[in-house]
Amino acid sequence: MNSPAPQTINTPAGKVLCVADLRGNISQLNELADQTEAKLIIHCGDFGFYEPDSLDRISDRTLKHLVQYSTLIPPAHRTRLLQSTVSSESLRSQIKSSTTHILSELPLYLTGEKTLKVPVYTVWGACEDVSVLEKFRSNEYSINNLHIIDESATTVIDIGGVKLRLFGLGGAIAHHKLFDIGEGSSTIAGGSGTMWTTALQIGQLVDTAQKVFDTTETRILISHASPGREGILAQLALVLKADFTISAGLHFRYGISYNEFGVQGDQEVYRNKLLNSQKSFMDMWEGIKSEVERNISDEQRILLDNCLSVVNRLPATNTVPNDKDEAAFKNLWNFNLPDAASGWLILDINQGKIATETKSQGFNFSYRRNNVSLRSSSPAIA
């Protein structure tokens, strides 16, 4: 799949809507674009890359997860589908016979019955059908205004006086699967209705970023998994010289915005977090190294070396300061998004300045007024 063509939005200002976890409710993108007046949308995975044939490939466990969290299914219908008396066979039969799209609205967009109003740039998530993604990557499938950002496909968006360079890495991070492509037939990995990242994808993304590096651009790493939880993604952001990371996968009711300087005691604590990630990878790597090296091509070896350069990318120690590492420690900003049904982030770009707005559904605390705690009648003693 070729990289999306560079996009130029000729306006001194413009909004970029950032959302995640549509879970097949693709029409919500148009609703949010109208509501926020966004010029384009960045999506962080669990888009809903499923088609009717996907049902036969999804495991029972993943299927129940999809039904449980789908916003396409009315709550009462969802409750009936998830009753303990409903067998896996019955659940599949009801989904197959449904007159509405339960797994995803994607087929409606593939046929052109529905369309996207603004450009959408997405990575894939942890719950997607790898077979469907393969069809997009081979150009068998395409949807106007939908652009998949991955290890080989990157783009630049010129908006509001800023050149946004989008890098993407989809799927879950599971160290024990970094060298397993599952049911994938090319370089992406997945199976049973789920997808994960591979080491070679990480290596390819590094190669792609090196080829397009431009100091005038503002670089954004889009991922499904959170760099705050997955050290290898935090290391990748350093290698890519990212200015922002935008991720999902935690399913909080509120969005998260932070930099490492704001949450770590000092740079050494941050370094230790990445050291733990490095150790986790190396413990796995040592067990499979000889087998992998016997079976990879020369081209794959280059990508593997790139991946290992990410794993070995650690910030400088406090005793040997490094200006670039300190700048990343203080200035690399990370955003983690709630599910699209709960909230979103807006990058409001105006004459070179990137402002942010966040929206979240939040928690409902009204229950505290209606339920008296057992401890409420006996105040704590200081």
PDB file of N, CA and C in Angstrom, residues 278-359:
ATOM      1  N   GLN A 278      13.433  -2.854  27.971  1.00  0.00           N
ATOM      2  CA  GLN A 278      14.541  -3.466  27.238  1.00  0.00           C
ATOM      3  C   GLN A 278      14.812  -4.878  27.755  1.00  0.00           C
ATOM      4  N   LYS A 279      14.813  -5.040  29.067  1.00  0.00           N
ATOM      5  CA  LYS A 279      15.082  -6.350  29.663  1.00  0.00           C
ATOM      6  C   LYS A 279      14.011  -7.354  29.267  1.00  0.00           C
ATOM      7  N   SER A 280      12.758  -6.919  29.261  1.00  0.00           N
ATOM      8  CA  SER A 280      11.665  -7.823  28.887  1.00  0.00           C
ATOM      9  C   SER A 280      11.845  -8.318  27.456  1.00  0.00           C
ATOM     10  N   PHE A 281      12.218  -7.406  26.556  1.00  0.00           N
ATOM     11  CA  PHE A 281      12.446  -7.807  25.167  1.00  0.00           C
ATOM     12  C   PHE A 281      13.650  -8.747  25.062  1.00  0.00           C
ATOM     13  N   MET A 282      14.735  -8.395  25.698  1.00  0.00           N
ATOM     14  CA  MET A 282      15.968  -9.176  25.573  1.00  0.00           C
ATOM     15  C   MET A 282      15.828 -10.570  26.168  1.00  0.00           C
ATOM     16  N   ASP A 283      15.062 -10.695  27.252  1.00  0.00           N
ATOM     17  CA  ASP A 283      14.828 -12.022  27.828  1.00  0.00           C
ATOM     18  C   ASP A 283      14.136 -12.931  26.823  1.00  0.00           C
ATOM     19  N   MET A 284      13.179 -12.343  26.080  1.00  0.00           N
ATOM     20  CA  MET A 284      12.487 -13.105  25.039  1.00  0.00           C
ATOM     21  C   MET A 284      13.410 -13.345  23.855  1.00  0.00           C
ATOM     22  N   TRP A 285      14.166 -12.329  23.456  1.00  0.00           N
ATOM     23  CA  TRP A 285      15.013 -12.391  22.270  1.00  0.00           C
ATOM     24  C   TRP A 285      16.106 -13.448  22.395  1.00  0.00           C
ATOM     25  N   GLU A 286      16.684 -13.558  23.556  1.00  0.00           N
ATOM     26  CA  GLU A 286      17.770 -14.526  23.744  1.00  0.00           C
ATOM     27  C   GLU A 286      17.301 -15.954  23.515  1.00  0.00           C
ATOM     28  N   GLY A 287      16.034 -16.216  23.780  1.00  0.00           N
ATOM     29  CA  GLY A 287      15.512 -17.565  23.618  1.00  0.00           C
ATOM     30  C   GLY A 287      15.227 -17.943  22.174  1.00  0.00           C
ATOM     31  N   ILE A 288      15.058 -16.950  21.297  1.00  0.00           N
ATOM     32  CA  ILE A 288      14.688 -17.238  19.907  1.00  0.00           C
ATOM     33  C   ILE A 288      15.686 -16.689  18.893  1.00  0.00           C
ATOM     34  N   LYS A 289      16.720 -16.033  19.373  1.00  0.00           N
ATOM     35  CA  LYS A 289      17.660 -15.327  18.505  1.00  0.00           C
ATOM     36  C   LYS A 289      18.246 -16.208  17.412  1.00  0.00           C
ATOM     37  N   SER A 290      18.758 -17.371  17.774  1.00  0.00           N
ATOM     38  CA  SER A 290      19.425 -18.225  16.788  1.00  0.00           C
ATOM     39  C   SER A 290      18.453 -18.703  15.715  1.00  0.00           C
ATOM     40  N   GLU A 291      17.234 -19.049  16.114  1.00  0.00           N
ATOM     41  CA  GLU A 291      16.247 -19.519  15.141  1.00  0.00           C
ATOM     42  C   GLU A 291      15.829 -18.396  14.194  1.00  0.00           C
ATOM     43  N   VAL A 292      15.587 -17.209  14.737  1.00  0.00           N
ATOM     44  CA  VAL A 292      15.178 -16.071  13.901  1.00  0.00           C
ATOM     45  C   VAL A 292      16.271 -15.718  12.906  1.00  0.00           C
ATOM     46  N   GLU A 293      17.498 -15.652  13.365  1.00  0.00           N
ATOM     47  CA  GLU A 293      18.599 -15.243  12.489  1.00  0.00           C
ATOM     48  C   GLU A 293      18.868 -16.260  11.394  1.00  0.00           C
ATOM     49  N   ARG A 294      18.512 -17.523  11.616  1.00  0.00           N
ATOM     50  CA  ARG A 294      18.688 -18.545  10.581  1.00  0.00           C
ATOM     51  C   ARG A 294      17.657 -18.400   9.468  1.00  0.00           C
ATOM     52  N   ASN A 295      16.520 -17.783   9.785  1.00  0.00           N
ATOM     53  CA  ASN A 295      15.389 -17.816   8.850  1.00  0.00           C
ATOM     54  C   ASN A 295      15.016 -16.472   8.244  1.00  0.00           C
ATOM     55  N   ILE A 296      15.768 -15.424   8.514  1.00  0.00           N
ATOM     56  CA  ILE A 296      15.403 -14.117   7.958  1.00  0.00           C
ATOM     57  C   ILE A 296      16.256 -13.799   6.737  1.00  0.00           C
ATOM     58  N   SER A 297      15.702 -13.000   5.856  1.00  0.00           N
ATOM     59  CA  SER A 297      16.417 -12.555   4.658  1.00  0.00           C
ATOM     60  C   SER A 297      17.323 -11.383   5.001  1.00  0.00           C
ATOM     61  N   ASP A 298      18.162 -10.994   4.048  1.00  0.00           N
ATOM     62  CA  ASP A 298      19.044  -9.846   4.274  1.00  0.00           C
ATOM     63  C   ASP A 298      18.238  -8.571   4.512  1.00  0.00           C
ATOM     64  N   GLU A 299      17.141  -8.426   3.770  1.00  0.00           N
ATOM     65  CA  GLU A 299      16.297  -7.237   3.953  1.00  0.00           C
ATOM     66  C   GLU A 299      15.652  -7.227   5.335  1.00  0.00           C
ATOM     67  N   GLN A 300      15.178  -8.390   5.764  1.00  0.00           N
ATOM     68  CA  GLN A 300      14.573  -8.479   7.087  1.00  0.00           C
ATOM     69  C   GLN A 300      15.598  -8.247   8.190  1.00  0.00           C
ATOM     70  N   ARG A 301      16.855  -8.634   7.927  1.00  0.00           N
ATOM     71  CA  ARG A 301      17.905  -8.419   8.925  1.00  0.00           C
ATOM     72  C   ARG A 301      18.114  -6.925   9.182  1.00  0.00           C
ATOM     73  N   ILE A 302      18.003  -6.131   8.127  1.00  0.00           N
ATOM     74  CA  ILE A 302      18.132  -4.677   8.289  1.00  0.00           C
ATOM     75  C   ILE A 302      17.005  -4.146   9.167  1.00  0.00           C
ATOM     76  N   LEU A 303      15.790  -4.637   8.923  1.00  0.00           N
ATOM     77  CA  LEU A 303      14.642  -4.199   9.722  1.00  0.00           C
ATOM     78  C   LEU A 303      14.778  -4.666  11.169  1.00  0.00           C
ATOM     79  N   LEU A 304      15.289  -5.879  11.358  1.00  0.00           N
ATOM     80  CA  LEU A 304      15.512  -6.385  12.709  1.00  0.00           C
ATOM     81  C   LEU A 304      16.525  -5.521  13.446  1.00  0.00           C
ATOM     82  N   ASP A 305      17.595  -5.131  12.756  1.00  0.00           N
ATOM     83  CA  ASP A 305      18.597  -4.260  13.372  1.00  0.00           C
ATOM     84  C   ASP A 305      17.978  -2.922  13.772  1.00  0.00           C
ATOM     85  N   ASN A 306      17.061  -2.431  12.934  1.00  0.00           N
ATOM     86  CA  ASN A 306      16.369  -1.184  13.277  1.00  0.00           C
ATOM     87  C   ASN A 306      15.546  -1.352  14.547  1.00  0.00           C
ATOM     88  N   CYS A 307      14.854  -2.492  14.650  1.00  0.00           N
ATOM     89  CA  CYS A 307      14.054  -2.754  15.839  1.00  0.00           C
ATOM     90  C   CYS A 307      14.944  -2.831  17.081  1.00  0.00           C
ATOM     91  N   LEU A 308      16.077  -3.504  16.943  1.00  0.00           N
ATOM     92  CA  LEU A 308      16.996  -3.621  18.082  1.00  0.00           C
ATOM     93  C   LEU A 308      17.562  -2.262  18.480  1.00  0.00           C
ATOM     94  N   SER A 309      17.703  -1.361  17.499  1.00  0.00           N
ATOM     95  CA  SER A 309      18.173  -0.006  17.830  1.00  0.00           C
ATOM     96  C   SER A 309      17.131   0.727  18.671  1.00  0.00           C
ATOM     97  N   VAL A 310      15.841   0.416  18.445  1.00  0.00           N
ATOM     98  CA  VAL A 310      14.786   0.993  19.278  1.00  0.00           C
ATOM     99  C   VAL A 310      14.870   0.425  20.690  1.00  0.00           C
ATOM    100  N   VAL A 311      15.001  -0.898  20.786  1.00  0.00           N
ATOM    101  CA  VAL A 311      15.065  -1.559  22.091  1.00  0.00           C
ATOM    102  C   VAL A 311      16.252  -1.039  22.909  1.00  0.00           C
ATOM    103  N   ASN A 312      17.338  -0.708  22.233  1.00  0.00           N
ATOM    104  CA  ASN A 312      18.543  -0.243  22.923  1.00  0.00           C
ATOM    105  C   ASN A 312      18.610   1.270  23.074  1.00  0.00           C
ATOM    106  N   ARG A 313      17.557   1.970  22.641  1.00  0.00           N
ATOM    107  CA  ARG A 313      17.536   3.432  22.763  1.00  0.00           C
ATOM    108  C   ARG A 313      17.106   3.811  24.172  1.00  0.00           C
ATOM    109  N   LEU A 314      18.050   4.273  24.957  1.00  0.00           N
ATOM    110  CA  LEU A 314      17.787   4.672  26.332  1.00  0.00           C
ATOM    111  C   LEU A 314      18.236   6.110  26.548  1.00  0.00           C
ATOM    112  N   PRO A 315      17.513   6.861  27.360  1.00  0.00           N
ATOM    113  CA  PRO A 315      17.962   8.223  27.668  1.00  0.00           C
ATOM    114  C   PRO A 315      19.304   8.191  28.387  1.00  0.00           C
ATOM    115  N   ALA A 316      20.030   9.273  28.284  1.00  0.00           N
ATOM    116  CA  ALA A 316      21.309   9.376  28.983  1.00  0.00           C
ATOM    117  C   ALA A 316      21.078   9.353  30.495  1.00  0.00           C
ATOM    118  N   THR A 317      22.101   8.968  31.226  1.00  0.00           N
ATOM    119  CA  THR A 317      22.011   8.980  32.689  1.00  0.00           C
ATOM    120  C   THR A 317      22.136  10.406  33.196  1.00  0.00           C
ATOM    121  N   ASN A 318      21.753  10.596  34.438  1.00  0.00           N
ATOM    122  CA  ASN A 318      21.867  11.930  35.036  1.00  0.00           C
ATOM    123  C   ASN A 318      23.307  12.398  35.096  1.00  0.00           C
ATOM    124  N   THR A 319      24.251  11.438  35.201  1.00  0.00           N
ATOM    125  CA  THR A 319      25.662  11.812  35.328  1.00  0.00           C
ATOM    126  C   THR A 319      26.279  12.171  33.985  1.00  0.00           C
ATOM    127  N   VAL A 320      25.625  11.744  32.884  1.00  0.00           N
ATOM    128  CA  VAL A 320      26.111  12.080  31.542  1.00  0.00           C
ATOM    129  C   VAL A 320      24.946  12.714  30.775  1.00  0.00           C
ATOM    130  N   PRO A 321      24.640  13.966  31.065  1.00  0.00           N
ATOM    131  CA  PRO A 321      23.465  14.599  30.462  1.00  0.00           C
ATOM    132  C   PRO A 321      23.579  14.724  28.950  1.00  0.00           C
ATOM    133  N   ASN A 322      22.419  14.717  28.301  1.00  0.00           N
ATOM    134  CA  ASN A 322      22.335  14.851  26.849  1.00  0.00           C
ATOM    135  C   ASN A 322      21.207  15.833  26.548  1.00  0.00           C
ATOM    136  N   ASP A 323      21.537  16.917  25.843  1.00  0.00           N
ATOM    137  CA  ASP A 323      20.547  17.970  25.608  1.00  0.00           C
ATOM    138  C   ASP A 323      19.327  17.448  24.861  1.00  0.00           C
ATOM    139  N   LYS A 324      19.551  16.568  23.864  1.00  0.00           N
ATOM    140  CA  LYS A 324      18.427  16.047  23.088  1.00  0.00           C
ATOM    141  C   LYS A 324      17.515  15.191  23.954  1.00  0.00           C
ATOM    142  N   ASP A 325      18.099  14.352  24.819  1.00  0.00           N
ATOM    143  CA  ASP A 325      17.285  13.517  25.696  1.00  0.00           C
ATOM    144  C   ASP A 325      16.515  14.365  26.700  1.00  0.00           C
ATOM    145  N   GLU A 326      17.153  15.399  27.208  1.00  0.00           N
ATOM    146  CA  GLU A 326      16.475  16.268  28.165  1.00  0.00           C
ATOM    147  C   GLU A 326      15.311  16.994  27.500  1.00  0.00           C
ATOM    148  N   ALA A 327      15.508  17.403  26.241  1.00  0.00           N
ATOM    149  CA  ALA A 327      14.435  18.069  25.508  1.00  0.00           C
ATOM    150  C   ALA A 327      13.255  17.133  25.312  1.00  0.00           C
ATOM    151  N   ALA A 328      13.518  15.875  24.955  1.00  0.00           N
ATOM    152  CA  ALA A 328      12.441  14.900  24.784  1.00  0.00           C
ATOM    153  C   ALA A 328      11.752  14.615  26.111  1.00  0.00           C
ATOM    154  N   PHE A 329      12.530  14.538  27.182  1.00  0.00           N
ATOM    155  CA  PHE A 329      12.004  14.275  28.523  1.00  0.00           C
ATOM    156  C   PHE A 329      11.003  15.359  28.931  1.00  0.00           C
ATOM    157  N   LYS A 330      11.268  16.587  28.532  1.00  0.00           N
ATOM    158  CA  LYS A 330      10.433  17.712  28.944  1.00  0.00           C
ATOM    159  C   LYS A 330       9.412  18.139  27.898  1.00  0.00           C
ATOM    160  N   ASN A 331       9.675  17.883  26.623  1.00  0.00           N
ATOM    161  CA  ASN A 331       8.846  18.467  25.565  1.00  0.00           C
ATOM    162  C   ASN A 331       8.034  17.472  24.749  1.00  0.00           C
ATOM    163  N   LEU A 332       8.379  16.185  24.786  1.00  0.00           N
ATOM    164  CA  LEU A 332       7.568  15.185  24.082  1.00  0.00           C
ATOM    165  C   LEU A 332       6.260  15.012  24.838  1.00  0.00           C
ATOM    166  N   TRP A 333       5.151  15.328  24.190  1.00  0.00           N
ATOM    167  CA  TRP A 333       3.859  15.310  24.868  1.00  0.00           C
ATOM    168  C   TRP A 333       3.056  14.100  24.431  1.00  0.00           C
ATOM    169  N   ASN A 334       2.455  13.433  25.401  1.00  0.00           N
ATOM    170  CA  ASN A 334       1.713  12.196  25.165  1.00  0.00           C
ATOM    171  C   ASN A 334       0.232  12.395  25.459  1.00  0.00           C
ATOM    172  N   PHE A 335      -0.611  11.945  24.531  1.00  0.00           N
ATOM    173  CA  PHE A 335      -2.055  11.986  24.713  1.00  0.00           C
ATOM    174  C   PHE A 335      -2.598  10.568  24.603  1.00  0.00           C
ATOM    175  N   ASN A 336      -3.398  10.172  25.587  1.00  0.00           N
ATOM    176  CA  ASN A 336      -4.098   8.889  25.497  1.00  0.00           C
ATOM    177  C   ASN A 336      -5.591   9.178  25.504  1.00  0.00           C
ATOM    178  N   LEU A 337      -6.302   8.609  24.539  1.00  0.00           N
ATOM    179  CA  LEU A 337      -7.693   8.971  24.294  1.00  0.00           C
ATOM    180  C   LEU A 337      -8.668   7.979  24.920  1.00  0.00           C
ATOM    181  N   PRO A 338      -9.808   8.475  25.393  1.00  0.00           N
ATOM    182  CA  PRO A 338     -10.891   7.556  25.759  1.00  0.00           C
ATOM    183  C   PRO A 338     -11.530   6.987  24.497  1.00  0.00           C
ATOM    184  N   ASP A 339     -12.428   6.038  24.665  1.00  0.00           N
ATOM    185  CA  ASP A 339     -13.177   5.542  23.508  1.00  0.00           C
ATOM    186  C   ASP A 339     -13.989   6.691  22.907  1.00  0.00           C
ATOM    187  N   ALA A 340     -14.261   6.599  21.607  1.00  0.00           N
ATOM    188  CA  ALA A 340     -14.972   7.678  20.913  1.00  0.00           C
ATOM    189  C   ALA A 340     -16.321   7.978  21.560  1.00  0.00           C
ATOM    190  N   ALA A 341     -16.957   6.979  22.140  1.00  0.00           N
ATOM    191  CA  ALA A 341     -18.257   7.190  22.785  1.00  0.00           C
ATOM    192  C   ALA A 341     -18.128   8.017  24.062  1.00  0.00           C
ATOM    193  N   SER A 342     -16.895   8.122  24.584  1.00  0.00           N
ATOM    194  CA  SER A 342     -16.687   8.824  25.853  1.00  0.00           C
ATOM    195  C   SER A 342     -16.008  10.172  25.713  1.00  0.00           C
ATOM    196  N   GLY A 343     -15.294  10.413  24.609  1.00  0.00           N
ATOM    197  CA  GLY A 343     -14.627  11.699  24.484  1.00  0.00           C
ATOM    198  C   GLY A 343     -13.633  11.739  23.347  1.00  0.00           C
ATOM    199  N   TRP A 344     -12.944  12.876  23.231  1.00  0.00           N
ATOM    200  CA  TRP A 344     -12.008  13.071  22.137  1.00  0.00           C
ATOM    201  C   TRP A 344     -11.043  14.204  22.448  1.00  0.00           C
ATOM    202  N   LEU A 345     -10.073  14.363  21.591  1.00  0.00           N
ATOM    203  CA  LEU A 345      -9.073  15.431  21.679  1.00  0.00           C
ATOM    204  C   LEU A 345      -9.112  16.235  20.389  1.00  0.00           C
ATOM    205  N   ILE A 346      -8.945  17.544  20.493  1.00  0.00           N
ATOM    206  CA  ILE A 346      -8.848  18.398  19.312  1.00  0.00           C
ATOM    207  C   ILE A 346      -7.509  19.126  19.335  1.00  0.00           C
ATOM    208  N   LEU A 347      -6.784  19.037  18.225  1.00  0.00           N
ATOM    209  CA  LEU A 347      -5.613  19.877  18.006  1.00  0.00           C
ATOM    210  C   LEU A 347      -6.093  21.077  17.192  1.00  0.00           C
ATOM    211  N   ASP A 348      -6.080  22.233  17.807  1.00  0.00           N
ATOM    212  CA  ASP A 348      -6.563  23.458  17.172  1.00  0.00           C
ATOM    213  C   ASP A 348      -5.343  24.237  16.681  1.00  0.00           C
ATOM    214  N   ILE A 349      -5.107  24.194  15.378  1.00  0.00           N
ATOM    215  CA  ILE A 349      -3.860  24.721  14.805  1.00  0.00           C
ATOM    216  C   ILE A 349      -4.133  26.074  14.147  1.00  0.00           C
ATOM    217  N   ASN A 350      -3.404  27.059  14.597  1.00  0.00           N
ATOM    218  CA  ASN A 350      -3.638  28.425  14.122  1.00  0.00           C
ATOM    219  C   ASN A 350      -2.316  29.163  14.001  1.00  0.00           C
ATOM    220  N   GLN A 351      -1.929  29.483  12.769  1.00  0.00           N
ATOM    221  CA  GLN A 351      -0.717  30.266  12.486  1.00  0.00           C
ATOM    222  C   GLN A 351       0.518  29.685  13.187  1.00  0.00           C
ATOM    223  N   GLY A 352       0.652  28.368  13.087  1.00  0.00           N
ATOM    224  CA  GLY A 352       1.831  27.690  13.607  1.00  0.00           C
ATOM    225  C   GLY A 352       1.734  27.225  15.045  1.00  0.00           C
ATOM    226  N   LYS A 353       0.706  27.617  15.754  1.00  0.00           N
ATOM    227  CA  LYS A 353       0.558  27.216  17.153  1.00  0.00           C
ATOM    228  C   LYS A 353      -0.454  26.087  17.263  1.00  0.00           C
ATOM    229  N   ILE A 354      -0.107  25.041  18.022  1.00  0.00           N
ATOM    230  CA  ILE A 354      -1.003  23.900  18.220  1.00  0.00           C
ATOM    231  C   ILE A 354      -1.584  23.967  19.625  1.00  0.00           C
ATOM    232  N   ALA A 355      -2.845  24.369  19.718  1.00  0.00           N
ATOM    233  CA  ALA A 355      -3.556  24.361  20.989  1.00  0.00           C
ATOM    234  C   ALA A 355      -4.348  23.058  21.095  1.00  0.00           C
ATOM    235  N   THR A 356      -4.780  22.726  22.295  1.00  0.00           N
ATOM    236  CA  THR A 356      -5.545  21.483  22.483  1.00  0.00           C
ATOM    237  C   THR A 356      -6.833  21.748  23.252  1.00  0.00           C
ATOM    238  N   GLU A 357      -7.832  20.944  22.927  1.00  0.00           N
ATOM    239  CA  GLU A 357      -9.093  20.926  23.659  1.00  0.00           C
ATOM    240  C   GLU A 357      -9.447  19.462  23.893  1.00  0.00           C
ATOM    241  N   THR A 358      -9.938  19.145  25.073  1.00  0.00           N
ATOM    242  CA  THR A 358     -10.355  17.775  25.343  1.00  0.00           C
ATOM    243  C   THR A 358     -11.814  17.752  25.787  1.00  0.00           C
ATOM    244  N   LYS A 359     -12.469  16.680  25.457  1.00  0.00           N
ATOM    245  CA  LYS A 359     -13.868  16.483  25.829  1.00  0.00           C
ATOM    246  C   LYS A 359     -14.010  15.062  26.345  1.00  0.00           C
TER     247      LYS A 359
END
